[in-house]
Short mmCIF file of C-alpha atoms in Angstrom, two decimals:
data_model
loop_
_atom_site.label_atom_id
_atom_site.label_comp_id
_atom_site.label_asym_id
_atom_site.label_seq_id
_atom_site.Cartn_x
_atom_site.Cartn_y
_atom_site.Cartn_z
CA MET A 1 -1.31 -24.92 -9.37
CA LYS A 2 0.13 -21.55 -8.38
CA LYS A 3 3.88 -21.16 -8.01
CA VAL A 4 5.07 -18.96 -5.13
CA ALA A 5 8.60 -18.24 -3.87
CA LEU A 6 9.38 -18.02 -0.14
CA ILE A 7 12.48 -15.86 0.32
CA GLY A 8 14.64 -15.47 3.43
CA PHE A 9 14.50 -17.33 6.74
CA ASN A 10 13.83 -15.34 9.95
CA SER A 11 11.71 -15.51 13.11
CA THR A 12 8.75 -13.87 11.31
CA PHE A 13 8.66 -16.74 8.84
CA LYS A 14 9.16 -19.45 11.47
CA THR A 15 6.73 -18.30 14.16
CA LEU A 16 4.07 -16.35 12.27
CA TYR A 17 3.94 -17.38 8.62
CA LEU A 18 4.90 -21.05 8.56
CA PRO A 19 1.70 -22.20 10.36
CA ALA A 20 -0.39 -20.05 7.98
CA ILE A 21 1.44 -21.38 4.91
CA GLN A 22 0.81 -24.94 6.09
CA ASN A 23 -2.93 -24.14 6.28
CA VAL A 24 -3.29 -22.62 2.80
CA SER A 25 -6.17 -24.49 1.19
CA GLU A 26 -5.42 -23.61 -2.44
CA PRO A 27 -2.94 -25.87 -4.28
CA VAL A 28 0.39 -24.01 -4.22
CA LYS A 29 3.89 -25.18 -5.09
CA TRP A 30 6.48 -23.38 -2.95
CA TYR A 31 9.96 -22.44 -4.25
CA VAL A 32 12.14 -21.81 -1.21
CA TYR A 33 15.27 -19.64 -1.24
CA ASP A 34 17.82 -18.52 1.31
CA GLU A 35 21.50 -17.87 0.59
CA ASN A 36 22.43 -19.72 3.81
CA PRO A 37 22.16 -23.53 3.23
CA GLN A 38 21.35 -24.16 6.91
CA ALA A 39 18.54 -21.59 6.87
CA LEU A 40 17.25 -23.04 3.60
CA ALA A 41 17.12 -26.51 5.15
CA GLU A 42 15.18 -25.14 8.14
CA MET A 43 12.72 -23.36 5.84
CA MET A 44 12.04 -26.62 4.01
CA THR A 45 11.04 -28.34 7.27
CA ASN A 46 7.33 -29.16 7.42
CA LEU A 47 6.56 -27.67 4.00
CA ASN A 48 4.58 -29.71 1.50
CA ARG A 49 5.08 -29.36 -2.28
CA ALA A 50 8.32 -27.38 -1.74
CA ILE A 51 11.35 -27.13 -4.02
CA PRO A 52 14.67 -25.78 -2.62
CA CYS A 53 16.46 -23.11 -4.67
CA HIS A 54 20.13 -22.69 -3.75
CA THR A 55 20.79 -19.62 -5.93
CA ILE A 56 18.85 -16.69 -7.35
CA GLU A 57 19.42 -18.19 -10.80
CA ASP A 58 17.69 -21.39 -9.63
CA LEU A 59 14.72 -19.31 -8.48
CA LEU A 60 14.41 -17.41 -11.75
CA LYS A 61 14.28 -20.61 -13.81
CA PHE A 62 10.67 -21.04 -12.77
CA GLU A 63 7.76 -18.94 -14.03
CA LEU A 64 6.61 -17.76 -10.62
CA ASP A 65 3.18 -16.27 -9.94
CA GLY A 66 4.26 -14.69 -6.68
CA ALA A 67 7.05 -14.17 -4.16
CA ILE A 68 6.73 -13.69 -0.40
CA VAL A 69 9.74 -11.86 1.05
CA PHE A 70 10.63 -12.29 4.72
CA LYS A 71 14.28 -11.24 4.63
CA ILE A 72 15.98 -9.27 1.89
CA PRO A 73 18.85 -11.32 0.37
CA SER A 74 22.01 -9.96 -1.25
CA GLY A 75 21.31 -9.35 -4.91
CA TRP A 76 17.77 -8.36 -3.98
CA ARG A 77 17.67 -5.33 -6.27
CA GLU A 78 18.35 -7.45 -9.36
CA LEU A 79 15.95 -10.18 -8.20
CA LYS A 80 13.20 -7.66 -7.49
CA ARG A 81 13.72 -6.02 -10.88
CA ALA A 82 13.32 -9.43 -12.53
CA PHE A 83 10.11 -10.06 -10.56
CA VAL A 84 8.73 -6.60 -11.40
CA ASN A 85 9.50 -6.95 -15.11
CA GLN A 86 7.90 -10.41 -15.20
CA GLY A 87 4.79 -9.25 -13.38
CA THR A 88 5.53 -11.62 -10.49
CA SER A 89 3.36 -10.36 -7.62
CA ILE A 90 5.38 -9.51 -4.51
CA TYR A 91 4.21 -9.83 -0.90
CA SER A 92 6.56 -7.92 1.37
CA HIS A 93 7.10 -8.25 5.10
CA PRO A 94 8.48 -5.89 6.19
CA PRO A 95 8.11 -3.26 3.41
CA ILE A 96 10.80 -3.87 0.83
CA GLU A 97 11.28 -0.39 -0.57
CA GLN A 98 11.19 2.95 1.20
CA ASP A 99 12.34 4.97 -1.82
CA LEU A 100 9.03 6.45 -2.98
CA ILE A 101 10.17 7.33 -6.50
CA ARG A 102 11.46 3.81 -7.14
CA LEU A 103 8.39 2.27 -5.50
CA ASN A 104 6.10 4.31 -7.74
CA GLU A 105 7.99 3.24 -10.88
CA GLU A 106 7.86 -0.41 -9.82
CA LEU A 107 4.16 -0.27 -9.01
CA GLN A 108 3.46 1.11 -12.47
CA THR A 109 5.68 -1.48 -14.20
CA ILE A 110 4.33 -4.46 -12.29
CA ASN A 111 0.76 -3.26 -12.91
CA LYS A 112 1.39 -3.35 -16.68
CA HIS A 113 2.04 -7.09 -16.34
CA ASN A 114 -1.09 -7.68 -14.24
CA GLY A 115 1.01 -8.19 -11.11
CA PHE A 116 0.88 -6.30 -7.83
CA MET A 117 2.78 -5.58 -4.65
CA MET A 118 1.10 -6.35 -1.34
CA PRO A 119 2.54 -5.17 1.97
CA GLY A 120 2.18 -7.48 4.96
CA TYR A 121 -0.12 -5.05 6.82
CA VAL A 122 -3.09 -5.48 4.45
CA ASN A 123 -6.34 -6.18 6.31
CA ARG A 124 -9.47 -8.02 5.34
CA PHE A 125 -12.15 -5.76 6.72
CA SER A 126 -14.89 -7.33 8.81
CA ASP A 127 -18.62 -6.58 8.69
CA ILE A 128 -18.38 -4.27 11.69
CA VAL A 129 -15.60 -2.22 10.07
CA ASN A 130 -17.67 -1.93 6.88
CA PHE A 131 -20.61 -0.84 9.04
CA MET A 132 -18.49 1.88 10.69
CA ARG A 133 -17.30 3.07 7.28
CA LYS A 134 -20.89 3.64 6.11
CA ILE A 135 -22.03 5.65 9.14
CA PRO A 136 -23.63 8.88 7.83
CA GLY A 137 -22.21 12.23 8.88
CA LYS A 138 -18.83 10.90 10.08
CA ASN A 139 -16.61 13.64 11.51
CA HIS A 140 -13.99 12.06 13.79
CA LEU A 141 -12.35 8.65 14.22
CA THR A 142 -10.20 7.49 17.13
CA LEU A 143 -8.18 4.26 17.04
CA THR A 144 -6.37 3.26 20.24
CA GLN A 145 -4.05 0.30 20.80
CA LEU A 146 -2.47 -0.35 24.21
CA PHE A 147 0.08 -2.93 25.30
CA ILE A 148 1.12 -4.00 28.81
CA ASP A 149 4.89 -3.81 28.41
CA SER A 150 6.07 -4.13 24.83
CA ARG A 151 9.68 -3.49 23.88
CA ARG A 152 10.00 -2.90 20.13
CA TYR A 153 12.11 -0.64 17.96
CA VAL A 154 10.41 2.40 16.40
CA ASP A 155 10.60 0.99 12.87
CA GLN A 156 9.20 -2.39 14.01
CA VAL A 157 6.05 -0.76 15.40
CA VAL A 158 5.66 1.79 12.61
CA TRP A 159 5.98 -0.65 9.70
CA SER A 160 3.66 -3.23 11.31
CA ASP A 161 1.00 -2.12 13.81
CA LEU A 162 0.93 1.55 12.81
CA ALA A 163 0.86 0.73 9.08
CA GLN A 164 -2.04 -1.64 9.71
CA LEU A 165 -3.93 1.00 11.72
CA LEU A 166 -3.25 3.57 8.97
CA HIS A 167 -4.67 1.15 6.40
CA THR A 168 -7.81 0.74 8.55
CA THR A 169 -8.06 4.51 9.18
CA ILE A 170 -7.85 5.47 5.52
CA TYR A 171 -10.48 2.84 4.71
CA LEU A 172 -12.82 4.18 7.42
CA MET A 173 -12.28 7.83 6.41
CA GLY A 174 -13.24 7.00 2.83
CA GLU A 175 -11.05 9.77 1.41
CA TYR A 176 -7.31 10.37 1.62
CA PRO A 177 -6.01 12.83 4.23
CA ILE A 178 -4.84 16.27 3.17
CA HIS A 179 -2.47 16.90 6.06
CA GLY A 180 -1.48 15.50 9.43
CA SER A 181 1.07 15.38 12.23
CA PHE A 182 2.77 12.91 14.57
CA ARG A 183 4.29 12.86 18.03
CA MET A 184 6.15 9.97 19.64
CA ARG A 185 7.91 9.07 22.87
CA LYS A 186 10.88 6.77 22.75
CA THR A 187 13.73 5.44 24.87
CA ASP A 188 16.83 5.20 22.70
CA ARG A 189 15.64 3.18 19.66
CA TYR A 190 12.63 1.76 21.50
CA LEU A 191 9.17 3.24 21.04
CA ASP A 192 7.12 4.04 24.15
CA GLY A 193 4.15 5.57 22.36
CA ILE A 194 3.03 7.37 19.21
CA ILE A 195 0.08 9.52 18.14
CA VAL A 196 -0.72 10.28 14.50
CA ALA A 197 -3.40 12.82 13.54
CA LEU A 198 -4.88 12.98 10.02
CA LYS A 199 -7.44 15.29 8.46
CA ASN A 200 -9.30 15.78 5.20
CA ASP A 201 -12.15 18.12 4.21
CA LYS A 202 -14.82 15.90 5.78
CA MET A 203 -13.34 14.42 8.95
CA SER A 204 -10.35 13.95 11.22
CA ALA A 205 -8.72 10.88 12.75
CA VAL A 206 -6.31 10.15 15.59
CA ILE A 207 -4.31 6.91 15.90
CA SER A 208 -2.67 6.17 19.24
CA ILE A 209 -0.31 3.33 20.19
CA ASN A 210 1.05 2.99 23.72
CA GLU A 211 3.65 0.26 24.20
CA GLN A 212 3.96 0.77 27.97
CA ALA A 213 0.33 1.21 29.07
CA GLY A 214 0.28 -1.51 31.71
CA THR A 215 -2.84 -2.99 30.11
CA GLN A 216 -3.85 -4.64 26.82
CA TYR A 217 -6.71 -2.82 25.11
CA HIS A 218 -8.09 -1.79 21.74
CA SER A 219 -10.76 0.77 20.92
CA MET A 220 -12.28 2.09 17.71
CA GLN A 221 -14.63 5.08 18.03
CA MET A 222 -16.49 6.88 15.25
CA GLU A 223 -18.16 10.19 16.09
CA SER A 224 -20.85 11.41 13.69
CA THR A 225 -23.91 13.62 13.40
CA SER A 226 -25.97 10.43 13.77
CA GLY A 227 -24.34 9.37 17.06
CA THR A 228 -21.17 7.92 18.58
CA PHE A 229 -20.20 4.33 17.80
CA THR A 230 -17.53 2.66 19.96
CA LEU A 231 -16.12 -0.83 19.43
CA ASP A 232 -14.53 -1.75 22.74
CA ASN A 233 -11.79 -4.40 22.69
CA TRP A 234 -13.43 -5.97 19.61
CA GLN A 235 -16.11 -7.38 21.95
CA GLN A 236 -18.77 -4.76 22.59
CA LEU A 237 -20.29 -2.15 20.31
CA PHE A 238 -21.71 0.89 22.11
CA ILE A 239 -24.11 3.01 20.05
CA ARG A 240 -25.02 6.32 21.68
CA GLN A 241 -27.65 8.39 19.88
CA GLY A 242 -28.93 11.34 21.90
CA GLY A 243 -29.86 10.02 25.33
CA ASP A 244 -30.15 6.42 24.14
CA LEU A 245 -27.39 3.85 24.57
CA VAL A 246 -27.47 0.45 22.87
CA VAL A 247 -24.85 -2.21 23.69
CA GLU A 248 -24.25 -5.15 21.35
CA THR A 249 -21.94 -8.05 22.25
CA LYS A 250 -19.73 -9.15 19.36
CA ASP A 251 -17.48 -12.10 18.54
CA PRO A 252 -13.92 -10.66 18.44
CA TRP A 253 -12.93 -12.96 15.56
CA GLU A 254 -15.72 -11.44 13.49
CA THR A 255 -15.05 -7.80 14.40
CA MET A 256 -11.26 -7.49 14.20
CA THR A 257 -10.15 -5.65 11.07
CA HIS A 258 -7.77 -8.43 10.09
CA ARG A 259 -10.01 -11.28 11.39
CA TYR A 260 -7.55 -14.15 11.35
CA GLY A 261 -4.64 -11.85 10.58
CA ILE A 262 -1.84 -13.46 8.61
CA GLU A 263 -3.97 -16.34 7.35
CA GLN A 264 -6.40 -13.91 5.75
CA ALA A 265 -3.67 -11.69 4.32
CA LEU A 266 -2.01 -14.72 2.73
CA LYS A 267 -5.37 -15.93 1.43
CA ALA A 268 -6.10 -12.52 -0.11
CA TYR A 269 -2.65 -12.51 -1.72
CA ILE A 270 -2.87 -16.01 -3.19
CA GLU A 271 -6.47 -15.52 -4.38
CA ARG A 272 -5.44 -12.52 -6.46
CA LEU A 273 -2.38 -14.04 -8.10
CA GLY A 274 -2.81 -13.81 -11.86
CA LYS A 275 -5.68 -11.33 -11.56
CA PRO A 276 -5.33 -7.68 -12.63
CA VAL A 277 -6.75 -6.40 -9.33
CA SER A 278 -4.46 -5.43 -6.47
CA PRO A 279 -5.55 -6.19 -2.88
CA ILE A 280 -4.54 -2.63 -1.99
CA ASN A 281 -4.79 0.50 -4.11
CA PRO A 282 -1.26 1.56 -5.19
CA ALA A 283 -2.06 5.19 -4.28
CA GLU A 284 -2.94 4.10 -0.75
CA MET A 285 0.25 2.07 -0.50
CA MET A 286 2.25 5.15 -1.51
CA LEU A 287 0.42 7.21 1.12
CA ILE A 288 1.14 4.75 3.93
CA TYR A 289 4.79 4.50 2.81
CA GLN A 290 5.04 8.30 2.92
CA ILE A 291 3.71 8.45 6.49
CA CYS A 292 5.77 5.52 7.82
CA GLY A 293 8.89 6.67 5.98
CA ARG A 294 8.53 10.20 7.32
CA ILE A 295 8.17 8.99 10.94
CA THR A 296 10.99 6.42 10.90
CA SER A 297 13.42 8.84 9.25
CA ALA A 298 12.53 11.83 11.47
CA ILE A 299 15.30 13.36 13.55
CA SER A 300 12.74 14.96 15.88
CA THR A 301 10.07 13.10 17.87
CA GLU A 302 7.29 15.19 16.33
CA GLY A 303 6.49 16.78 13.01
CA PHE A 304 3.96 17.53 10.29
CA LEU A 305 2.84 15.14 7.56
CA ASN A 306 2.51 16.48 4.02
CA PHE A 307 1.37 14.19 1.22
CA ASP A 308 2.58 14.13 -2.36
CA TYR A 309 -0.17 12.58 -4.48
CA SER A 310 1.65 13.34 -7.73
CA LEU A 311 3.94 10.30 -7.36
#
């Protein structure tokens, strides 16, 4: 039976992760920690095979396979260092470290112990996404995500939806970008919209998120020398080759990049515990951290993206 810590009570845990944790099919014993006794008691509600840990010392008594972090507790740096040095695999939501040098050192250390770090935005790619990745002669990708009237802080959108779209984009491009740029619109700390452009030697990509579009919509379009392939709202695939147009109706649950979202991310995480294979390439994680960190720390609403692959 795998041993996994659940750290920090917040709304993300309660509304999004708790139902998924309850549906985990593999036998897992949960070790639950929050420094607030009331929050700890609420976390324990409706959890099977759960052991409360009132202090960090209590938590470290157990030989844990993994730790899922929802809210960073005081003393987190020491706790994380202990996890890293033990090879305890860490699942972070939101990202737990935006210092790239430290993140790189920790990734290397944890890898030596056959552990890994997995950010919460990791996708399980569907058959249709794998199909789009293999299209010959790819030259441009467009990913568009629209919301009716969403009101979220810049860092909330960037470290969740944008990070997930970046993960999908890099997978579809097949090679890491060489350079890029971003432009965003915001009202105070709230994001109205953002566009990120990426480019490598073979193709370009544009990611667009509009929080105030007045409609809910998603589109993925791959342009290539063999035709244009558009996945519209996860439901219809339009294939235009020359003057011919083919339309295929799809099941959204089978076409979405993350399929069942959190359930699949948790499943991927738990499946890989104790295995020397990370669900996401550390170099790709560093790249996404660089992009998200650059945007959230930018003084201006636009700028260039330069990537340091030496880290």
